[in-house]
mmCIF file of C-alpha atoms in Angstrom:
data_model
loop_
_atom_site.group_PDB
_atom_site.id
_atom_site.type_symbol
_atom_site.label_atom_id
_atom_site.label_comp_id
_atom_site.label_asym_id
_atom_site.label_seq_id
_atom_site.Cartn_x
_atom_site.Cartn_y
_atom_site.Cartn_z
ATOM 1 C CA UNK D 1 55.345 0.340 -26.720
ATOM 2 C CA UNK D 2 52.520 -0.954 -28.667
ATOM 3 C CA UNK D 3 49.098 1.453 -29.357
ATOM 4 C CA UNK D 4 47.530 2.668 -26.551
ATOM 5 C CA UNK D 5 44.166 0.193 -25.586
ATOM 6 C CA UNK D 6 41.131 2.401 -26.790
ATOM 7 C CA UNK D 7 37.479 1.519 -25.219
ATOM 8 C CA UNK D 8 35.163 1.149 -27.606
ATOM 9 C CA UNK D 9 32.206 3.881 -26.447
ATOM 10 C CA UNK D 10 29.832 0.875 -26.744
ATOM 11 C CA UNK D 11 31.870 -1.064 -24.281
ATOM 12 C CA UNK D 12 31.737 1.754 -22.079
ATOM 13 C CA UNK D 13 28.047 2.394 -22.618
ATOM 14 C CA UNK D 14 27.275 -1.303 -21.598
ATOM 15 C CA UNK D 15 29.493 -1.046 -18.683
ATOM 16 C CA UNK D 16 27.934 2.003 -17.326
ATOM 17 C CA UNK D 17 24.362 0.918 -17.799
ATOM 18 C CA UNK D 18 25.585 -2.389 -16.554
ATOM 19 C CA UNK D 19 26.978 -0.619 -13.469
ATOM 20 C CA UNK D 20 23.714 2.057 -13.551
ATOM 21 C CA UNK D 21 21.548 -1.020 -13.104
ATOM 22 C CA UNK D 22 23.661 -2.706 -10.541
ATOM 23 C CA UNK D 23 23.084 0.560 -8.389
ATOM 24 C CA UNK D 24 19.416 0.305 -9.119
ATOM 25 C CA UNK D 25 17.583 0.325 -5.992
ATOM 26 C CA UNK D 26 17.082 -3.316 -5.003
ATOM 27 C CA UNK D 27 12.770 -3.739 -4.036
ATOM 28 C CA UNK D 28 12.531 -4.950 -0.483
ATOM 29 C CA UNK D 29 8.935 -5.714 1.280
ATOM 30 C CA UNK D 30 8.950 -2.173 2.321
ATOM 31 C CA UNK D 31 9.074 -0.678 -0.296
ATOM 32 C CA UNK D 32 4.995 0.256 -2.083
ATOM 33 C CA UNK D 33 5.214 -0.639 -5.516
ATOM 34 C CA UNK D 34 2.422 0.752 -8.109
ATOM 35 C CA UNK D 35 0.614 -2.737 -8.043
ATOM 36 C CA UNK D 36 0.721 -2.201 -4.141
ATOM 37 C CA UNK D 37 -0.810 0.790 -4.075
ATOM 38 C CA UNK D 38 -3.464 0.203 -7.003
ATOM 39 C CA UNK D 39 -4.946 -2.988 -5.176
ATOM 40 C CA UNK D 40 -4.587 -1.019 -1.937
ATOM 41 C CA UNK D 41 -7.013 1.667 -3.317
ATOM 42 C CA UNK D 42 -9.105 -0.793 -5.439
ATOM 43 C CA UNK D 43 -9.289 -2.854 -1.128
ATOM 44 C CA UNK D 44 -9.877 0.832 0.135
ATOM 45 C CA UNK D 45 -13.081 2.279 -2.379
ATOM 46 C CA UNK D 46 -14.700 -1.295 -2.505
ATOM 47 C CA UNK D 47 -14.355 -1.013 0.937
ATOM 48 C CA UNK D 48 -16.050 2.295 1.570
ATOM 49 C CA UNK D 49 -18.938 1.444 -0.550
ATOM 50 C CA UNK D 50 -19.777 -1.163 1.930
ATOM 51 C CA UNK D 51 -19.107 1.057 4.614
ATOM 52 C CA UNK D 52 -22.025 3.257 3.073
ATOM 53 C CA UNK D 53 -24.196 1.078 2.417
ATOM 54 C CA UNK D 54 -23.649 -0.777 6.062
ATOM 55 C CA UNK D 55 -24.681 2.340 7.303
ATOM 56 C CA UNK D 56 -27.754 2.433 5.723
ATOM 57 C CA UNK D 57 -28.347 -1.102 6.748
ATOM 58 C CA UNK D 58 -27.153 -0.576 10.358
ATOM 59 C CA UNK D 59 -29.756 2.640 10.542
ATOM 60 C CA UNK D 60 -32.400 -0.687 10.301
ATOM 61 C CA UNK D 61 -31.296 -2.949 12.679
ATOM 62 C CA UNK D 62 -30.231 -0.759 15.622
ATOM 63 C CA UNK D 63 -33.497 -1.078 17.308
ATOM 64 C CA UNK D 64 -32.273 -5.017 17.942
ATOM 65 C CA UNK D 65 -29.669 -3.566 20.530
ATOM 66 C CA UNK D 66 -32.392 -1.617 22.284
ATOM 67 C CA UNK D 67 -32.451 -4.499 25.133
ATOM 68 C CA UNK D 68 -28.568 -3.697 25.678
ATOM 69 C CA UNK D 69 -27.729 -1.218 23.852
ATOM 70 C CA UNK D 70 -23.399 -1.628 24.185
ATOM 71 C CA UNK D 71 -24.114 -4.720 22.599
ATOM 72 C CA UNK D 72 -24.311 -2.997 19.329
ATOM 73 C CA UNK D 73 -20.683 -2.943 18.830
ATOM 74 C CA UNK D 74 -20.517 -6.778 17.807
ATOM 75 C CA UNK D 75 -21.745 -5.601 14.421
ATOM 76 C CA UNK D 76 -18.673 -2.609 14.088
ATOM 77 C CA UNK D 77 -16.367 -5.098 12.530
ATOM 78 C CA UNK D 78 -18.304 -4.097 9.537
ATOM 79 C CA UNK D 79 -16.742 -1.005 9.741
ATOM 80 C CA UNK D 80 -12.885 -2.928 10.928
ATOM 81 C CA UNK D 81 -12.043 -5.239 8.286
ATOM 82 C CA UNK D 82 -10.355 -2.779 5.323
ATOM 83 C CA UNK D 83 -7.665 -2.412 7.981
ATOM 84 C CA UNK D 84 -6.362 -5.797 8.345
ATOM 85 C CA UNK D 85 -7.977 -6.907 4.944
ATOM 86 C CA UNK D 86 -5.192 -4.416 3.498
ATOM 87 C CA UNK D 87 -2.592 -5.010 5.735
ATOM 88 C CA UNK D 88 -2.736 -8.928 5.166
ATOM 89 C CA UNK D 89 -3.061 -8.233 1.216
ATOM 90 C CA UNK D 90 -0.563 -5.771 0.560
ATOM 91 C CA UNK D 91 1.916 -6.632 3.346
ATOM 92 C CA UNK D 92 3.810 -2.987 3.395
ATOM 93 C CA UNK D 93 4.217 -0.712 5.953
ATOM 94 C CA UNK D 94 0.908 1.805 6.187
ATOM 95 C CA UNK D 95 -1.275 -0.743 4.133
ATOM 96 C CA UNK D 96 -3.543 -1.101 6.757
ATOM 97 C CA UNK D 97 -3.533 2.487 7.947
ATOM 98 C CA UNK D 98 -3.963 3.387 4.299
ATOM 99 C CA UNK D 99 -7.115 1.452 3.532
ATOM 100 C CA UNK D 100 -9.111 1.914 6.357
ATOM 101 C CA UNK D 101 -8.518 5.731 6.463
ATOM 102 C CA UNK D 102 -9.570 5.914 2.172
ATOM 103 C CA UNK D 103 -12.413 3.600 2.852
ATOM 104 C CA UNK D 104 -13.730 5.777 5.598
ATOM 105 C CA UNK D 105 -13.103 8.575 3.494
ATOM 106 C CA UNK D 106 -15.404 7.264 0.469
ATOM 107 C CA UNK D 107 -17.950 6.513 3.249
ATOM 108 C CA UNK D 108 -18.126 10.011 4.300
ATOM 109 C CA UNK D 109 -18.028 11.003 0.517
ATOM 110 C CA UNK D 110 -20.589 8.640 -0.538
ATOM 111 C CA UNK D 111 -22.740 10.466 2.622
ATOM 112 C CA UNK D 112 -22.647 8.899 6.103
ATOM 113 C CA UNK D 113 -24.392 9.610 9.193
ATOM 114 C CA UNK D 114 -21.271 10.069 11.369
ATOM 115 C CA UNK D 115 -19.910 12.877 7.815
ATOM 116 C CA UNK D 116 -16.409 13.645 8.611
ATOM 117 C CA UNK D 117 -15.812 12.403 12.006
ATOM 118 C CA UNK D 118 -15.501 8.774 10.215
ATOM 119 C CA UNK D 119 -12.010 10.011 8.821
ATOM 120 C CA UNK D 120 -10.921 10.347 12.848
ATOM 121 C CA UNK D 121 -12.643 6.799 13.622
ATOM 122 C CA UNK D 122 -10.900 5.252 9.905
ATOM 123 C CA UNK D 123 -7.435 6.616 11.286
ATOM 124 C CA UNK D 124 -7.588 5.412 14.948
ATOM 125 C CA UNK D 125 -9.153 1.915 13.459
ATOM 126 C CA UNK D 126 -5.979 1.635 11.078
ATOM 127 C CA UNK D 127 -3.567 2.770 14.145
ATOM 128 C CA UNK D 128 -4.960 -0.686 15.712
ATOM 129 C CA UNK D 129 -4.005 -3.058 13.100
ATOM 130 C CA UNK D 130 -1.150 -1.088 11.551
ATOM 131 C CA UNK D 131 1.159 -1.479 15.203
ATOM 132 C CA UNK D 132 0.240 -5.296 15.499
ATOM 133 C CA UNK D 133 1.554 -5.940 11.936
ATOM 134 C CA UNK D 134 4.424 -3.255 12.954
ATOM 135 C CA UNK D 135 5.069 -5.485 15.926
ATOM 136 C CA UNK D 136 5.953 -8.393 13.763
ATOM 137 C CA UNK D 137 8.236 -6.352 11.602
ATOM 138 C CA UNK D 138 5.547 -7.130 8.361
ATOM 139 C CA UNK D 139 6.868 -10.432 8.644
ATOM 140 C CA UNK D 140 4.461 -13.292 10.195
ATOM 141 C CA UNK D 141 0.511 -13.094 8.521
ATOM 142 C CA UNK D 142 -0.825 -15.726 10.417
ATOM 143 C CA UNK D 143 -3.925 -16.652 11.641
ATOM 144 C CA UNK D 144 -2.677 -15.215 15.543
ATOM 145 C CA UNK D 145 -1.836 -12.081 13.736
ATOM 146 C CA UNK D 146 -4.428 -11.678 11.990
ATOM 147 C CA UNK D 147 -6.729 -12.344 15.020
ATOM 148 C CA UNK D 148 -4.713 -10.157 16.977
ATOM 149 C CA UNK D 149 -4.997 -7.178 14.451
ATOM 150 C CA UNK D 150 -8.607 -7.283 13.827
ATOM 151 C CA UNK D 151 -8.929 -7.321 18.249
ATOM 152 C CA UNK D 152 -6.799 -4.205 18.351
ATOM 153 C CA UNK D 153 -8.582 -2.370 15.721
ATOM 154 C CA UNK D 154 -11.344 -3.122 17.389
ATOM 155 C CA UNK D 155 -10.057 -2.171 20.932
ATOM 156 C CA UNK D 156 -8.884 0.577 19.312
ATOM 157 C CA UNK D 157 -12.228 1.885 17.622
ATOM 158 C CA UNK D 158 -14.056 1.193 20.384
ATOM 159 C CA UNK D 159 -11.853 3.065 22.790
ATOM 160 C CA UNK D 160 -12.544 6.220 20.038
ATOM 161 C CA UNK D 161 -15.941 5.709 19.691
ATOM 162 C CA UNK D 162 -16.799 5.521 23.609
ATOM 163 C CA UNK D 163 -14.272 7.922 25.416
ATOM 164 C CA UNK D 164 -12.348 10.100 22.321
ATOM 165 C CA UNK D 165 -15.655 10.945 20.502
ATOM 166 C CA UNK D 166 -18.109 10.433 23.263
ATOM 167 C CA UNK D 167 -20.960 8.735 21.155
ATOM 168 C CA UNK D 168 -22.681 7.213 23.975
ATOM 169 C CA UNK D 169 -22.753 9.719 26.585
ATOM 170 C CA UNK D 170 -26.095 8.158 28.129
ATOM 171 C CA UNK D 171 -23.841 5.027 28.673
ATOM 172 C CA UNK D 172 -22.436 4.344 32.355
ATOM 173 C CA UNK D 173 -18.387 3.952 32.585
ATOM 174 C CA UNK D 174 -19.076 -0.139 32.662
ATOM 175 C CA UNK D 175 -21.507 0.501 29.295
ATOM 176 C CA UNK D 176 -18.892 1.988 28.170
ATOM 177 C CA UNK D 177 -16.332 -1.035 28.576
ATOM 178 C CA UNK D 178 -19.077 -3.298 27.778
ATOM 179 C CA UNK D 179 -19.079 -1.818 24.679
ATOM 180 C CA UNK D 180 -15.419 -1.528 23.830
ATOM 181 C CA UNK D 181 -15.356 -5.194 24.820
ATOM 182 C CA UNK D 182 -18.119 -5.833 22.148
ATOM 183 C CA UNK D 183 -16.017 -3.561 19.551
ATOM 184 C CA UNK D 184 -13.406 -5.640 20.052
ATOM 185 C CA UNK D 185 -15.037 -8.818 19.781
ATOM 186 C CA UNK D 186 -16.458 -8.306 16.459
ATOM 187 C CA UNK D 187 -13.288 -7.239 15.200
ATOM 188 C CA UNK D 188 -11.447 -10.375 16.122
ATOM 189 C CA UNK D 189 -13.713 -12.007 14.024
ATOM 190 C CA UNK D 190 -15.004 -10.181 11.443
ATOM 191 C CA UNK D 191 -11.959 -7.944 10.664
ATOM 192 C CA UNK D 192 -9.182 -10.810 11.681
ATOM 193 C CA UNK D 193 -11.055 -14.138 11.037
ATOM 194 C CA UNK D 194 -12.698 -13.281 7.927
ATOM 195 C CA UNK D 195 -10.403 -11.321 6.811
ATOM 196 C CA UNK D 196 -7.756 -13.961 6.893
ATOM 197 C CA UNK D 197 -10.030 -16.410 5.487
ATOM 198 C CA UNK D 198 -10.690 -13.909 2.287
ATOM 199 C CA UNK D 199 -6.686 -13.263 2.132
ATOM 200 C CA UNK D 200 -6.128 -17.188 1.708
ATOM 201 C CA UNK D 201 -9.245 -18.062 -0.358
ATOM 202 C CA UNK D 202 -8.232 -15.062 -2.895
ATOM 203 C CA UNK D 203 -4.363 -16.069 -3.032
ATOM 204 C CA UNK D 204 -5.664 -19.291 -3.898
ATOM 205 C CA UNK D 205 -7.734 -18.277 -6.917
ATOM 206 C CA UNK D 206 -4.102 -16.520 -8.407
ATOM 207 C CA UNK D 207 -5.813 -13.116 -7.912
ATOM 208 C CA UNK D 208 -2.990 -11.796 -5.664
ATOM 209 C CA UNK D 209 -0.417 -13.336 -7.944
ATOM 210 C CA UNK D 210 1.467 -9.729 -8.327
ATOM 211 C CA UNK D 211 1.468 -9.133 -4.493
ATOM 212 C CA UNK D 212 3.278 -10.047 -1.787
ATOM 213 C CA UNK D 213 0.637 -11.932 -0.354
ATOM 214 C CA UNK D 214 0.380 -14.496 -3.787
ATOM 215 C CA UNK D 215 1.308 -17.221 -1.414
ATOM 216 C CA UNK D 216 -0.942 -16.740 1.470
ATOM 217 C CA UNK D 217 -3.358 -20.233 0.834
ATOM 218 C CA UNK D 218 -0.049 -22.409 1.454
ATOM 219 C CA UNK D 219 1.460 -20.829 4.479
ATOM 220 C CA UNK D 220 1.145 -21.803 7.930
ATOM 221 C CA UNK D 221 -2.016 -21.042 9.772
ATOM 222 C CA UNK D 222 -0.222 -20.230 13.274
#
């Protein structure tokens, strides 16, 4: 019988760390990774600044809805487009939830009108465009999508703003409709259209190069 086969303990220490790496948890688009979640916040706080200072802006032009005053909501997609912005950027679950509830959270910090009851409005808004991007599994970030996001947001905000928070309560139940309708409107296109239009145009400049989305100027539009 010849000498028992030793392992050399560097053999074995390669072997393990080759076999600790191979049980390294393999990054799906699921999972958040740090990048995710610093552009995410960096989409969220640029986000809330225009929130605040739309606010001050809006406090200025709401005597040009005075005519019909649900018409008003086809400017909210001002206050929409962090939500699919995010969720089209980042392209993880709770992106879109996650920057339009920080953005409305700087806007409340920064000193809105509405104070805290934005962070209510930021979370239902989010709700809106996180389930559409849920319904397609985080898969598809089309132009449909998109559109489809930034309308349910929009549904979704307006829904909050007219029945759950009862801003308007001079409004009539149609006024009220009217203005969801409006709401909803606005967020098709500001929130979905231009949203998906700044997703591309950015991916195109190599800014999202370290994101999921790095390849959104060359895919499909529907």
């Amino acid at each position: 019988m010849g000498p028992a086969h030793h392992t050399h303990p560097t053999d074995r220490s390669a072997r393990t760390g080759t076999a600790a790496a191979g049980r390294r948890p393999v990054p799906t688009r699921r999972n958040w990774r740090v990048v995710d979640i610093v552009v995410a916040a960096v989409i969220a706080v640029a986000s809330g600044v225009i929130f605040w200072a739309w606010n001050l802006a809006y406090a200025g032009i709401g005597g040009l809805f005075f005519a019909f005053p649900p018409s008003a909501g086809l400017v909210a997609g001002m206050w929409l487009f962090p939500a699919v912005l995010g969720g089209l950027v980042i392209r993880r679950p709770g992106a879109a939830l996650f920057t339009e509830l920080v953005a409305a959270a700087v806007s409340a910090l920064l000193g809105s009108q509405w104070g805290l009851t934005v962070l209510a409005s930021g979370l239902v808004q989010g709700l809106g465009a996180e389930l559409v991007l849920l319904a397609f599994l985080y898969r598809r970030f089309t132009l449909p999508v998109a559109l489809l996001a930034g309308l349910a947001t929009g549904v979704f905000g307006g829904v909050n703003d007219a029945f759950v928070q009862n801003w308007f309560p001079e409004y009539t139940l149609e006024w009220k409709w009217i203005y969801v309708a409006c709401v909803g409107v606005s967020g098709l296109v500001i929130a979905g259209l231009l949203s998906w239009l700044a997703t591309r145009a950015l991916a195109a400049t190599g800014a999202l190069s370290a994101l999921a989305s790095r390849g959104a100027h060359r895919e499909p539009v529907a």
